[in-house]
mmCIF file of C-alpha atoms in Angstrom:
data_model
loop_
_atom_site.group_PDB
_atom_site.id
_atom_site.type_symbol
_atom_site.label_atom_id
_atom_site.label_comp_id
_atom_site.label_asym_id
_atom_site.label_seq_id
_atom_site.Cartn_x
_atom_site.Cartn_y
_atom_site.Cartn_z
ATOM 1 C CA UNK A 1 41.726 -7.466 -82.716
ATOM 2 C CA UNK A 2 43.922 -7.820 -79.844
ATOM 3 C CA UNK A 3 40.958 -5.749 -77.827
ATOM 4 C CA UNK A 4 38.632 -7.911 -78.178
ATOM 5 C CA UNK A 5 41.007 -10.866 -76.363
ATOM 6 C CA UNK A 6 40.776 -9.329 -73.528
ATOM 7 C CA UNK A 7 37.352 -9.578 -73.317
ATOM 8 C CA UNK A 8 38.307 -13.246 -73.632
ATOM 9 C CA UNK A 9 37.857 -14.770 -70.391
ATOM 10 C CA UNK A 10 40.776 -15.322 -68.282
ATOM 11 C CA UNK A 11 40.653 -19.046 -68.881
ATOM 12 C CA UNK A 12 39.701 -19.336 -72.463
ATOM 13 C CA UNK A 13 42.190 -16.480 -73.063
ATOM 14 C CA UNK A 14 44.667 -18.899 -70.971
ATOM 15 C CA UNK A 15 43.691 -22.053 -73.172
ATOM 16 C CA UNK A 16 43.925 -20.439 -76.126
ATOM 17 C CA UNK A 17 47.420 -19.045 -75.571
ATOM 18 C CA UNK A 18 49.113 -22.510 -74.877
ATOM 19 C CA UNK A 19 47.229 -23.621 -77.875
ATOM 20 C CA UNK A 20 49.302 -21.431 -80.080
ATOM 21 C CA UNK A 21 52.151 -21.863 -77.671
ATOM 22 C CA UNK A 22 51.978 -25.366 -78.619
ATOM 23 C CA UNK A 23 51.723 -24.955 -82.178
ATOM 24 C CA UNK A 24 48.644 -25.721 -82.946
ATOM 25 C CA UNK A 25 47.094 -23.764 -86.202
ATOM 26 C CA UNK A 26 46.877 -19.984 -85.671
ATOM 27 C CA UNK A 27 43.767 -20.045 -87.842
ATOM 28 C CA UNK A 28 41.593 -21.906 -85.802
ATOM 29 C CA UNK A 29 43.024 -20.030 -82.039
ATOM 30 C CA UNK A 30 41.885 -16.754 -84.654
ATOM 31 C CA UNK A 31 38.143 -18.041 -85.199
ATOM 32 C CA UNK A 32 37.678 -19.341 -81.774
ATOM 33 C CA UNK A 33 38.304 -15.583 -80.689
ATOM 34 C CA UNK A 34 35.701 -13.986 -83.149
ATOM 35 C CA UNK A 35 33.335 -16.415 -81.914
ATOM 36 C CA UNK A 36 34.022 -15.477 -78.748
ATOM 37 C CA UNK A 37 33.331 -11.900 -79.037
ATOM 38 C CA UNK A 38 30.116 -12.461 -81.860
ATOM 39 C CA UNK A 39 28.056 -14.103 -79.221
ATOM 40 C CA UNK A 40 29.377 -11.668 -76.090
ATOM 41 C CA UNK A 41 28.666 -8.884 -78.089
ATOM 42 C CA UNK A 42 25.031 -10.692 -78.703
ATOM 43 C CA UNK A 43 24.690 -11.221 -75.335
ATOM 44 C CA UNK A 44 25.471 -8.078 -74.583
ATOM 45 C CA UNK A 45 22.782 -6.925 -77.264
ATOM 46 C CA UNK A 46 20.307 -9.155 -75.422
ATOM 47 C CA UNK A 47 20.881 -8.307 -72.276
ATOM 48 C CA UNK A 48 19.719 -4.195 -73.397
ATOM 49 C CA UNK A 49 16.866 -5.722 -75.032
ATOM 50 C CA UNK A 50 15.972 -7.428 -71.405
ATOM 51 C CA UNK A 51 16.714 -4.345 -69.722
ATOM 52 C CA UNK A 52 14.559 -1.832 -71.962
ATOM 53 C CA UNK A 53 11.613 -4.569 -71.837
ATOM 54 C CA UNK A 54 12.151 -4.707 -67.941
ATOM 55 C CA UNK A 55 12.357 -1.170 -67.552
ATOM 56 C CA UNK A 56 9.009 -0.588 -70.640
ATOM 57 C CA UNK A 57 6.965 -2.764 -67.838
ATOM 58 C CA UNK A 58 7.688 -1.868 -65.159
ATOM 59 C CA UNK A 59 6.418 1.686 -65.841
ATOM 60 C CA UNK A 60 3.573 0.015 -67.631
ATOM 61 C CA UNK A 61 2.621 -1.834 -64.607
ATOM 62 C CA UNK A 62 3.081 1.824 -61.726
ATOM 63 C CA UNK A 63 0.408 3.216 -64.230
ATOM 64 C CA UNK A 64 -2.281 0.374 -63.801
ATOM 65 C CA UNK A 65 -4.921 1.992 -61.041
ATOM 66 C CA UNK A 66 -4.546 -0.109 -57.976
ATOM 67 C CA UNK A 67 -7.191 -2.412 -57.319
ATOM 68 C CA UNK A 68 -7.966 -4.411 -53.976
#
């Protein structure tokens, strides 16, 4: 879990640590970290898909005959 915690943006991480320090429900903090990790993973997957699609269409554009 700590490894995923390091991927959370610094500002969000400070807020989470502050909530724990104030004695707020630690379960909520853990749930928030998991949600952020899930969102991070989904965004990375979406970026990878977009990167591959971009490369595919760039190659397709190069294969097209030149028109004047």
